Amino acid sequence: MRFWRDCLIVSIAAGITLSGAAYGQSASLLSEAQWNSPATDDVAFLTRTPGECLAPAKKPGVEYQIELGRAAFSSPFLFGGPAARSGLSCNSCHRDGRDNPDFYLEGLSGAPGTADVTSSLFSKTREDNVFNPVLIPTLVDIAGQDSFGVTAPQPSIHDFVASAVAEEFQGVATPTIIDGIVAYVAHLNAGFCPEGETAQTSARAVSDIARMLRTADTAMIRGEAATADFLLLSAQHQLGLVHERYQGKGLMMERGLVADLSRRLAEIRSGLHEGEDNALVATAGKTALALDQLARVERRLRRKEQKSLYNEEQLRRLMAREPAPQ
Ligand code: HEC
């Protein structure tokens, strides 16, 4: 597929995900906008999201599942194959758990906002040799439905997600992670939508990363090394997205701090593989230190946010400099 040839494959250098934009697809150099249709206002897309409608957990223990699912929802490491390498996650299509009228991927989409979920682009096993893109639906308030998906209908969210991750995207998620995603999707509830759109800021990115680290901490205390590893890797991916936003002049210090933190997470991950329960608990302490470091980094990021690509003006300037080579 032309797209994959053209796409700079995600590389992980020092734990930082440096993802190239899909040149020819979008005016943006930021990987968060790489699935945007040519008609998308990339600046608006990169500064605001629809807003997440997440209901709180009612039972103890469910909160951990929801937080794990929430992290997995925006993690490309859930998927195997080409989808993971390109940085695609559930959130790329279901933005904040909703739809995404801007989503466009050549070979997979018809009109913007649609995707063919039975395409060989993502999976060998699901290809039906028919180009049948359908609208990406919102996942808010779907929990009560008795069937999920129209192309390959499934009787439960669990069956849909397990089959999507395994077949559609050749993913390798564990049952714990799948259960987490199901809990997250089941808690998307219109009664909890924020009023209006949500601003995309460094503080919001840092808060997402902090939630992943706290969840990794819980996973370690529960003795779930593989889950903790996945969460830390997912946090590293999010740090990579923050790093991309601080690419301007005079932001070297901030980029360096983000890279340092990512390396610290990589170190914690390597400690996890020692495999003993005691080692896991000791490693959980290190996550607390990483959280402190994150709080310090956040203050620096916030101070320079005006100069970063979280800022609308800076984004406009970047877009003006880098027209889409179409
Ligand atoms: C490439 C875009 C894309 C990605 C990535 C994606 N989805 Fe979807 N999703 C769709 C489309 C398109 C449909 C509609 C499919 C259909 O009706 O057959 C859908 C349908 C669903 C449904 C059924 C909704 C309903 O009301 O029936 C669920 C649940 C869902 N997706 C969850 C997820 C989760 C969880 C992930 C990540 C593991 C994910 N999706 C990743 C595009 C995507």
mmCIF file of C-alpha atoms and ligand atoms in Angstrom:
data_model
loop_
_atom_site.group_PDB
_atom_site.id
_atom_site.type_symbol
_atom_site.label_atom_id
_atom_site.label_comp_id
_atom_site.label_asym_id
_atom_site.label_seq_id
_atom_site.Cartn_x
_atom_site.Cartn_y
_atom_site.Cartn_z
ATOM 1 C CA MET A 1 0.000 0.000 0.000
ATOM 2 C CA ARG A 2 1.355 3.379 -0.979
ATOM 3 C CA PHE A 3 0.525 4.862 2.386
ATOM 4 C CA TRP A 4 2.764 2.545 4.327
ATOM 5 C CA ARG A 5 5.649 3.143 1.950
ATOM 6 C CA ASP A 6 5.239 6.867 2.343
ATOM 7 C CA CYS A 7 4.762 6.802 6.048
ATOM 8 C CA LEU A 8 7.841 7.222 8.202
ATOM 9 C CA ILE A 9 7.640 4.270 10.507
ATOM 10 C CA VAL A 10 7.499 4.945 14.211
ATOM 11 C CA SER A 11 10.902 4.593 15.772
ATOM 12 C CA ILE A 12 11.654 4.285 19.414
ATOM 13 C CA ALA A 13 14.913 6.019 20.189
ATOM 14 C CA ALA A 14 15.744 6.350 23.870
ATOM 15 C CA GLY A 15 12.164 5.503 24.543
ATOM 16 C CA ILE A 16 10.841 8.472 22.614
ATOM 17 C CA THR A 17 8.402 7.700 19.875
ATOM 18 C CA LEU A 18 9.284 9.823 16.903
ATOM 19 C CA SER A 19 6.536 9.349 14.435
ATOM 20 C CA GLY A 20 6.664 10.903 11.015
ATOM 21 C CA ALA A 21 3.526 12.424 9.630
ATOM 22 C CA ALA A 22 1.911 10.796 6.656
ATOM 23 C CA TYR A 23 3.230 13.193 4.089
ATOM 24 C CA GLY A 24 0.812 13.843 1.297
ATOM 25 C CA GLN A 25 -2.092 13.179 3.658
ATOM 26 C CA SER A 26 -1.996 16.114 5.975
ATOM 27 C CA ALA A 27 -0.344 19.497 6.232
ATOM 28 C CA SER A 28 0.790 18.620 9.686
ATOM 29 C CA LEU A 29 4.139 17.419 10.867
ATOM 30 C CA LEU A 30 2.600 16.173 14.080
ATOM 31 C CA SER A 31 1.709 12.511 14.220
ATOM 32 C CA GLU A 32 -1.519 13.292 16.102
ATOM 33 C CA ALA A 33 -2.867 14.829 12.879
ATOM 34 C CA GLN A 34 -1.597 12.157 10.521
ATOM 35 C CA TRP A 35 -5.005 10.576 9.971
ATOM 36 C CA ASN A 36 -6.705 13.848 9.104
ATOM 37 C CA SER A 37 -8.547 14.331 5.828
ATOM 38 C CA PRO A 38 -7.200 17.063 3.533
ATOM 39 C CA ALA A 39 -10.309 19.102 4.396
ATOM 40 C CA THR A 40 -9.548 19.099 8.137
ATOM 41 C CA ASP A 41 -8.610 22.290 9.945
ATOM 42 C CA ASP A 42 -5.485 20.791 11.506
ATOM 43 C CA VAL A 43 -4.961 23.676 13.913
ATOM 44 C CA ALA A 44 -8.464 23.308 15.360
ATOM 45 C CA PHE A 45 -7.997 19.520 15.474
ATOM 46 C CA LEU A 46 -4.709 19.796 17.364
ATOM 47 C CA THR A 47 -5.910 22.334 19.921
ATOM 48 C CA ARG A 48 -9.338 20.913 20.821
ATOM 49 C CA THR A 49 -10.924 17.489 21.173
ATOM 50 C CA PRO A 50 -14.624 16.568 21.450
ATOM 51 C CA GLY A 51 -14.347 15.800 25.182
ATOM 52 C CA GLU A 52 -14.410 12.493 27.037
ATOM 53 C CA CYS A 53 -17.709 11.299 28.585
ATOM 54 C CA LEU A 54 -16.399 8.945 31.251
ATOM 55 C CA ALA A 55 -18.618 7.861 34.139
ATOM 56 C CA PRO A 56 -16.847 7.072 37.424
ATOM 57 C CA ALA A 57 -16.592 3.467 38.628
ATOM 58 C CA LYS A 58 -19.330 2.371 41.018
ATOM 59 C CA LYS A 59 -17.573 -0.719 42.385
ATOM 60 C CA PRO A 60 -14.092 -0.898 43.928
ATOM 61 C CA GLY A 61 -11.572 -2.536 41.607
ATOM 62 C CA VAL A 62 -13.426 -1.367 38.526
ATOM 63 C CA GLU A 63 -11.562 1.938 38.615
ATOM 64 C CA TYR A 64 -8.278 0.112 37.972
ATOM 65 C CA GLN A 65 -9.866 -1.664 34.994
ATOM 66 C CA ILE A 66 -11.258 1.570 33.570
ATOM 67 C CA GLU A 67 -7.915 3.352 33.931
ATOM 68 C CA LEU A 68 -6.102 0.443 32.313
ATOM 69 C CA GLY A 69 -8.624 0.431 29.459
ATOM 70 C CA ARG A 70 -8.378 4.186 29.098
ATOM 71 C CA ALA A 71 -4.593 3.930 28.710
ATOM 72 C CA ALA A 72 -4.913 1.049 26.245
ATOM 73 C CA PHE A 73 -7.501 2.984 24.225
ATOM 74 C CA SER A 74 -4.883 5.548 23.257
ATOM 75 C CA SER A 75 -1.963 3.132 22.994
ATOM 76 C CA PRO A 76 -0.692 1.913 19.617
ATOM 77 C CA PHE A 77 1.068 -0.928 21.427
ATOM 78 C CA LEU A 78 -2.259 -2.683 21.735
ATOM 79 C CA PHE A 79 -2.069 -3.423 18.056
ATOM 80 C CA GLY A 80 0.425 -5.566 16.232
ATOM 81 C CA GLY A 81 1.576 -5.172 12.662
ATOM 82 C CA PRO A 82 1.405 -2.031 10.560
ATOM 83 C CA ALA A 83 -1.230 -0.335 12.739
ATOM 84 C CA ALA A 84 1.106 -0.270 15.764
ATOM 85 C CA ARG A 85 4.109 0.913 13.791
ATOM 86 C CA SER A 86 2.173 3.843 12.410
ATOM 87 C CA GLY A 87 0.974 4.970 15.853
ATOM 88 C CA LEU A 88 -2.688 4.077 15.312
ATOM 89 C CA SER A 89 -4.834 3.493 18.403
ATOM 90 C CA CYS A 90 -8.561 3.136 19.169
ATOM 91 C CA ASN A 91 -8.480 6.854 19.919
ATOM 92 C CA SER A 92 -7.315 7.703 16.382
ATOM 93 C CA CYS A 93 -10.742 6.646 15.104
ATOM 94 C CA HIS A 94 -12.876 7.050 18.228
ATOM 95 C CA ARG A 95 -11.614 10.432 19.447
ATOM 96 C CA ASP A 96 -12.199 10.702 23.190
ATOM 97 C CA GLY A 97 -14.359 7.580 22.722
ATOM 98 C CA ARG A 98 -16.552 9.280 20.158
ATOM 99 C CA ASP A 99 -16.517 9.362 16.360
ATOM 100 C CA ASN A 100 -13.950 11.197 14.231
ATOM 101 C CA PRO A 101 -15.377 13.018 11.186
ATOM 102 C CA ASP A 102 -11.791 14.043 10.255
ATOM 103 C CA PHE A 103 -10.369 10.526 10.024
ATOM 104 C CA TYR A 104 -9.062 9.689 6.590
ATOM 105 C CA LEU A 105 -6.629 7.002 5.567
ATOM 106 C CA GLU A 106 -6.077 6.234 1.924
ATOM 107 C CA GLY A 107 -7.076 2.656 1.126
ATOM 108 C CA LEU A 108 -9.143 2.357 4.307
ATOM 109 C CA SER A 109 -11.546 5.304 4.229
ATOM 110 C CA GLY A 110 -14.204 6.271 1.707
ATOM 111 C CA ALA A 111 -15.528 9.633 2.822
ATOM 112 C CA PRO A 112 -13.739 11.275 5.784
ATOM 113 C CA GLY A 113 -14.960 9.778 9.059
ATOM 114 C CA THR A 114 -15.299 6.258 7.632
ATOM 115 C CA ALA A 115 -13.094 3.170 7.741
ATOM 116 C CA ASP A 116 -13.166 -0.300 6.232
ATOM 117 C CA VAL A 117 -12.551 -2.550 9.213
ATOM 118 C CA THR A 118 -12.179 -5.631 7.021
ATOM 119 C CA SER A 119 -9.209 -4.418 5.016
ATOM 120 C CA SER A 120 -5.864 -6.141 4.454
ATOM 121 C CA LEU A 121 -4.219 -2.857 5.340
ATOM 122 C CA PHE A 122 -4.588 -3.824 8.975
ATOM 123 C CA SER A 123 -5.019 -7.540 8.975
ATOM 124 C CA LYS A 124 -4.438 -10.560 6.793
ATOM 125 C CA THR A 125 -7.126 -12.590 8.494
ATOM 126 C CA ARG A 126 -10.041 -10.209 8.113
ATOM 127 C CA GLU A 127 -9.680 -9.143 4.464
ATOM 128 C CA ASP A 128 -12.948 -9.741 2.627
ATOM 129 C CA ASN A 129 -11.748 -8.297 -0.706
ATOM 130 C CA VAL A 130 -14.558 -5.773 -0.644
ATOM 131 C CA PHE A 131 -13.993 -2.069 -0.109
ATOM 132 C CA ASN A 132 -16.736 -1.425 2.410
ATOM 133 C CA PRO A 133 -15.929 1.577 4.581
ATOM 134 C CA VAL A 134 -18.579 2.495 7.166
ATOM 135 C CA LEU A 135 -18.980 5.498 9.438
ATOM 136 C CA ILE A 136 -16.886 5.374 12.582
ATOM 137 C CA PRO A 137 -19.500 5.355 15.361
ATOM 138 C CA THR A 138 -19.336 7.055 18.735
ATOM 139 C CA LEU A 139 -18.893 4.590 21.597
ATOM 140 C CA VAL A 140 -20.800 6.757 24.077
ATOM 141 C CA ASP A 141 -23.904 5.026 25.488
ATOM 142 C CA ILE A 142 -23.460 1.813 23.479
ATOM 143 C CA ALA A 143 -23.286 -0.470 26.534
ATOM 144 C CA GLY A 144 -26.983 -1.404 26.420
ATOM 145 C CA GLN A 145 -26.974 -2.520 22.769
ATOM 146 C CA ASP A 146 -27.537 -6.200 21.967
ATOM 147 C CA SER A 147 -25.244 -6.205 18.939
ATOM 148 C CA PHE A 148 -21.960 -4.433 18.143
ATOM 149 C CA GLY A 149 -20.712 -3.502 14.671
ATOM 150 C CA VAL A 150 -22.571 -3.952 11.389
ATOM 151 C CA THR A 151 -19.828 -5.440 9.213
ATOM 152 C CA ALA A 152 -19.025 -8.369 11.496
ATOM 153 C CA PRO A 153 -21.666 -8.086 14.267
ATOM 154 C CA GLN A 154 -20.777 -9.377 17.730
ATOM 155 C CA PRO A 155 -23.084 -10.096 20.695
ATOM 156 C CA SER A 156 -21.037 -8.195 23.322
ATOM 157 C CA ILE A 157 -18.537 -5.342 23.619
ATOM 158 C CA HIS A 158 -16.077 -7.950 24.877
ATOM 159 C CA ASP A 159 -16.448 -10.123 21.766
ATOM 160 C CA PHE A 160 -16.238 -7.084 19.497
ATOM 161 C CA VAL A 161 -13.103 -5.694 21.123
ATOM 162 C CA ALA A 162 -11.362 -9.069 21.475
ATOM 163 C CA SER A 163 -11.995 -9.860 17.835
ATOM 164 C CA ALA A 164 -11.088 -6.341 16.641
ATOM 165 C CA VAL A 165 -7.784 -6.394 18.498
ATOM 166 C CA ALA A 166 -6.880 -9.927 17.480
ATOM 167 C CA GLU A 167 -8.162 -10.107 13.913
ATOM 168 C CA GLU A 168 -8.584 -6.609 12.662
ATOM 169 C CA PHE A 169 -5.318 -5.189 13.860
ATOM 170 C CA GLN A 170 -3.306 -8.344 14.646
ATOM 171 C CA GLY A 171 -2.910 -7.212 18.230
ATOM 172 C CA VAL A 172 -1.453 -9.156 21.097
ATOM 173 C CA ALA A 173 -3.347 -7.716 24.077
ATOM 174 C CA THR A 174 -3.706 -9.881 27.180
ATOM 175 C CA PRO A 175 -7.176 -10.784 28.579
ATOM 176 C CA THR A 176 -6.556 -8.293 31.450
ATOM 177 C CA ILE A 177 -6.065 -5.471 28.980
ATOM 178 C CA ILE A 178 -9.108 -6.496 26.901
ATOM 179 C CA ASP A 179 -11.231 -6.532 30.084
ATOM 180 C CA GLY A 180 -9.923 -3.043 30.834
ATOM 181 C CA ILE A 181 -10.948 -1.726 27.424
ATOM 182 C CA VAL A 182 -14.408 -3.262 27.815
ATOM 183 C CA ALA A 183 -14.800 -1.570 31.228
ATOM 184 C CA TYR A 184 -13.666 1.754 29.760
ATOM 185 C CA VAL A 185 -16.051 1.600 26.784
ATOM 186 C CA ALA A 186 -18.940 0.483 29.023
ATOM 187 C CA HIS A 187 -18.409 3.596 31.188
ATOM 188 C CA LEU A 188 -18.654 6.056 28.293
ATOM 189 C CA ASN A 189 -21.900 7.751 29.181
ATOM 190 C CA ALA A 190 -23.534 10.852 27.694
ATOM 191 C CA GLY A 191 -24.505 11.999 31.189
ATOM 192 C CA PHE A 192 -20.807 12.682 31.848
ATOM 193 C CA CYS A 193 -19.858 14.629 28.709
ATOM 194 C CA PRO A 194 -18.070 17.904 29.427
ATOM 195 C CA GLU A 195 -19.755 21.059 28.219
ATOM 196 C CA GLY A 196 -18.215 21.975 24.873
ATOM 197 C CA GLU A 197 -14.874 20.818 23.555
ATOM 198 C CA THR A 198 -11.799 20.107 25.673
ATOM 199 C CA ALA A 199 -8.597 22.094 25.155
ATOM 200 C CA GLN A 200 -5.556 20.058 24.181
ATOM 201 C CA THR A 201 -2.842 21.341 26.508
ATOM 202 C CA SER A 202 0.424 20.137 28.002
ATOM 203 C CA ALA A 203 -1.369 19.912 31.370
ATOM 204 C CA ARG A 204 -3.918 17.549 29.894
ATOM 205 C CA ALA A 205 -1.202 15.394 28.304
ATOM 206 C CA VAL A 206 0.705 15.295 31.597
ATOM 207 C CA SER A 207 -2.442 14.364 33.496
ATOM 208 C CA ASP A 208 -3.025 11.435 31.100
ATOM 209 C CA ILE A 209 0.574 10.300 31.586
ATOM 210 C CA ALA A 210 0.263 10.606 35.382
ATOM 211 C CA ARG A 211 -2.867 8.427 35.281
ATOM 212 C CA MET A 212 -0.949 5.807 33.289
ATOM 213 C CA LEU A 213 1.914 5.847 35.796
ATOM 214 C CA ARG A 214 -0.416 5.531 38.781
ATOM 215 C CA THR A 215 -2.165 2.629 37.058
ATOM 216 C CA ALA A 216 1.225 1.022 36.326
ATOM 217 C CA ASP A 217 1.991 1.369 40.033
ATOM 218 C CA THR A 218 -1.227 -0.469 40.925
ATOM 219 C CA ALA A 219 -0.448 -3.148 38.330
ATOM 220 C CA MET A 220 2.950 -3.735 39.943
ATOM 221 C CA ILE A 221 1.460 -3.956 43.435
ATOM 222 C CA ARG A 222 -1.013 -6.505 42.046
ATOM 223 C CA GLY A 223 1.923 -8.476 40.617
ATOM 224 C CA GLU A 224 0.877 -7.885 36.997
ATOM 225 C CA ALA A 225 4.274 -7.253 35.426
ATOM 226 C CA ALA A 226 3.120 -7.533 31.801
ATOM 227 C CA THR A 227 0.330 -5.008 32.367
ATOM 228 C CA ALA A 228 2.707 -2.613 34.147
ATOM 229 C CA ASP A 229 5.148 -2.919 31.263
ATOM 230 C CA PHE A 230 2.397 -2.137 28.746
ATOM 231 C CA LEU A 231 1.287 0.912 30.751
ATOM 232 C CA LEU A 232 4.803 2.306 31.065
ATOM 233 C CA LEU A 233 5.406 1.783 27.342
ATOM 234 C CA SER A 234 2.094 3.538 26.603
ATOM 235 C CA ALA A 235 3.169 6.430 28.856
ATOM 236 C CA GLN A 236 6.418 6.631 26.888
ATOM 237 C CA HIS A 237 4.384 6.906 23.699
ATOM 238 C CA GLN A 238 2.409 9.818 25.168
ATOM 239 C CA LEU A 239 5.672 11.486 26.225
ATOM 240 C CA GLY A 240 6.754 11.124 22.593
ATOM 241 C CA LEU A 241 3.685 13.133 21.544
ATOM 242 C CA VAL A 242 4.540 15.862 24.079
ATOM 243 C CA HIS A 243 8.127 15.863 22.762
ATOM 244 C CA GLU A 244 6.806 16.489 19.226
ATOM 245 C CA ARG A 245 4.941 19.566 20.461
ATOM 246 C CA TYR A 246 8.121 21.133 21.871
ATOM 247 C CA GLN A 247 10.115 21.142 18.643
ATOM 248 C CA GLY A 248 10.586 24.923 18.296
ATOM 249 C CA LYS A 249 13.588 27.095 18.980
ATOM 250 C CA GLY A 250 14.428 27.650 22.631
ATOM 251 C CA LEU A 251 12.668 24.470 23.766
ATOM 252 C CA MET A 252 15.681 22.175 23.914
ATOM 253 C CA MET A 253 15.660 22.086 27.713
ATOM 254 C CA GLU A 254 12.001 20.988 27.768
ATOM 255 C CA ARG A 255 12.593 18.334 25.122
ATOM 256 C CA GLY A 256 15.563 17.063 27.129
ATOM 257 C CA LEU A 257 13.489 16.806 30.312
ATOM 258 C CA VAL A 258 10.794 14.833 28.497
ATOM 259 C CA ALA A 259 13.418 12.497 27.021
ATOM 260 C CA ASP A 260 15.007 12.000 30.483
ATOM 261 C CA LEU A 261 11.675 11.023 31.962
ATOM 262 C CA SER A 262 11.054 8.607 29.115
ATOM 263 C CA ARG A 263 14.441 6.999 29.783
ATOM 264 C CA ARG A 264 13.534 6.658 33.445
ATOM 265 C CA LEU A 265 10.364 4.789 32.451
ATOM 266 C CA ALA A 266 12.453 2.553 30.186
ATOM 267 C CA GLU A 267 14.704 1.750 33.174
ATOM 268 C CA ILE A 268 11.720 0.875 35.336
ATOM 269 C CA ARG A 269 10.490 -1.420 32.569
ATOM 270 C CA SER A 270 13.777 -3.257 32.380
ATOM 271 C CA GLY A 271 13.613 -3.813 36.176
ATOM 272 C CA LEU A 272 10.195 -5.426 35.750
ATOM 273 C CA HIS A 273 11.604 -8.337 33.844
ATOM 274 C CA GLU A 274 13.410 -9.606 36.909
ATOM 275 C CA GLY A 275 10.106 -11.263 37.611
ATOM 276 C CA GLU A 276 10.059 -11.603 41.422
ATOM 277 C CA ASP A 277 7.196 -10.198 43.468
ATOM 278 C CA ASN A 278 9.601 -8.303 45.762
ATOM 279 C CA ALA A 279 11.221 -6.728 42.727
ATOM 280 C CA LEU A 280 7.785 -5.653 41.523
ATOM 281 C CA VAL A 281 6.956 -3.888 44.768
ATOM 282 C CA ALA A 282 10.381 -2.213 44.838
ATOM 283 C CA THR A 283 9.784 -1.055 41.269
ATOM 284 C CA ALA A 284 6.456 0.449 42.289
ATOM 285 C CA GLY A 285 8.427 2.867 44.511
ATOM 286 C CA LYS A 286 10.381 3.969 41.461
ATOM 287 C CA THR A 287 7.136 4.854 39.698
ATOM 288 C CA ALA A 288 6.329 7.211 42.572
ATOM 289 C CA LEU A 289 9.664 8.934 41.921
ATOM 290 C CA ALA A 290 8.851 9.141 38.213
ATOM 291 C CA LEU A 291 5.555 10.824 39.144
ATOM 292 C CA ASP A 292 7.468 13.451 41.147
ATOM 293 C CA GLN A 293 9.745 14.005 38.173
ATOM 294 C CA LEU A 294 6.696 14.355 35.920
ATOM 295 C CA ALA A 295 5.282 17.074 38.208
ATOM 296 C CA ARG A 296 8.552 19.016 37.908
ATOM 297 C CA VAL A 297 8.603 18.572 34.112
ATOM 298 C CA GLU A 298 5.018 19.778 33.922
ATOM 299 C CA ARG A 299 5.929 23.135 35.482
ATOM 300 C CA ARG A 300 8.647 23.671 32.862
ATOM 301 C CA LEU A 301 6.346 22.618 30.030
ATOM 302 C CA ARG A 302 3.636 24.957 31.197
ATOM 303 C CA ARG A 303 6.021 27.890 31.404
ATOM 304 C CA LYS A 304 7.046 27.451 27.764
ATOM 305 C CA GLU A 305 3.669 26.329 26.427
ATOM 306 C CA GLN A 306 3.172 29.585 24.491
ATOM 307 C CA LYS A 307 6.216 28.735 22.383
ATOM 308 C CA SER A 308 5.207 25.114 21.847
ATOM 309 C CA LEU A 309 2.895 23.475 19.339
ATOM 310 C CA TYR A 310 0.137 23.328 21.934
ATOM 311 C CA ASN A 311 -0.239 27.006 21.099
ATOM 312 C CA GLU A 312 -2.623 27.900 18.288
ATOM 313 C CA GLU A 313 -0.426 30.681 16.868
ATOM 314 C CA GLN A 314 2.691 28.516 16.766
ATOM 315 C CA LEU A 315 0.717 25.781 15.041
ATOM 316 C CA ARG A 316 -0.579 28.235 12.442
ATOM 317 C CA ARG A 317 2.971 29.371 11.769
ATOM 318 C CA LEU A 318 4.170 25.780 11.364
ATOM 319 C CA MET A 319 1.325 24.943 8.986
ATOM 320 C CA ALA A 320 2.049 28.033 6.901
ATOM 321 C CA ARG A 321 5.701 26.982 6.609
ATOM 322 C CA GLU A 322 4.992 23.391 5.738
ATOM 323 C CA PRO A 323 2.321 23.132 3.072
ATOM 324 C CA ALA A 324 1.182 19.621 2.175
ATOM 325 C CA PRO A 325 3.324 18.344 -0.711
ATOM 326 C CA GLN A 326 0.387 17.162 -2.823
HETATM 327 C C1 HEC B 1 -9.422 2.552 11.721
HETATM 328 C C2 HEC B 1 -10.467 3.111 12.566
HETATM 329 C C3 HEC B 1 -10.862 2.361 13.806
HETATM 330 C C4 HEC B 1 -10.052 1.984 14.855
HETATM 331 C C5 HEC B 1 -8.554 2.153 14.984
HETATM 332 C C6 HEC B 1 -10.928 1.394 15.843
HETATM 333 N N1 HEC B 1 -12.210 1.427 15.418
HETATM 334 FE FE1 HEC B 1 -13.828 0.833 16.474
HETATM 335 N N2 HEC B 1 -14.971 1.075 14.843
HETATM 336 C C7 HEC B 1 -14.553 1.621 13.638
HETATM 337 C C8 HEC B 1 -15.637 1.500 12.677
HETATM 338 C C9 HEC B 1 -15.585 1.966 11.225
HETATM 339 C C10 HEC B 1 -16.697 0.855 13.330
HETATM 340 C C11 HEC B 1 -18.037 0.422 12.728
HETATM 341 C C12 HEC B 1 -17.839 -1.021 12.270
HETATM 342 C C13 HEC B 1 -19.067 -1.727 11.908
HETATM 343 O O1 HEC B 1 -20.151 -1.209 12.138
HETATM 344 O O2 HEC B 1 -18.925 -2.858 11.411
HETATM 345 C C14 HEC B 1 -16.247 0.615 14.704
HETATM 346 C C15 HEC B 1 -17.052 0.032 15.673
HETATM 347 C C16 HEC B 1 -16.675 -0.153 16.981
HETATM 348 C C17 HEC B 1 -17.530 -0.676 18.030
HETATM 349 C C18 HEC B 1 -18.997 -1.102 17.872
HETATM 350 C C19 HEC B 1 -19.864 0.092 18.105
HETATM 351 C C20 HEC B 1 -21.330 -0.200 17.929
HETATM 352 O O3 HEC B 1 -22.139 0.671 18.338
HETATM 353 O O4 HEC B 1 -21.711 -1.230 17.394
HETATM 354 C C21 HEC B 1 -16.795 -0.723 19.164
HETATM 355 C C22 HEC B 1 -17.232 -1.199 20.547
HETATM 356 C C23 HEC B 1 -15.455 -0.248 18.825
HETATM 357 N N3 HEC B 1 -15.427 0.105 17.497
HETATM 358 C C24 HEC B 1 -14.398 -0.168 19.709
HETATM 359 C C25 HEC B 1 -13.097 0.044 19.293
HETATM 360 C C26 HEC B 1 -11.949 -0.158 20.147
HETATM 361 C C27 HEC B 1 -12.003 -0.564 21.609
HETATM 362 C C28 HEC B 1 -10.853 0.090 19.376
HETATM 363 C C29 HEC B 1 -9.404 -0.120 19.770
HETATM 364 C C30 HEC B 1 -9.085 -1.458 20.181
HETATM 365 C C31 HEC B 1 -11.315 0.473 18.061
HETATM 366 N N4 HEC B 1 -12.682 0.425 18.048
HETATM 367 C C32 HEC B 1 -10.477 0.877 17.043
HETATM 368 C C33 HEC B 1 -13.333 2.179 13.387
HETATM 369 C C34 HEC B 1 -12.218 1.994 14.170
#
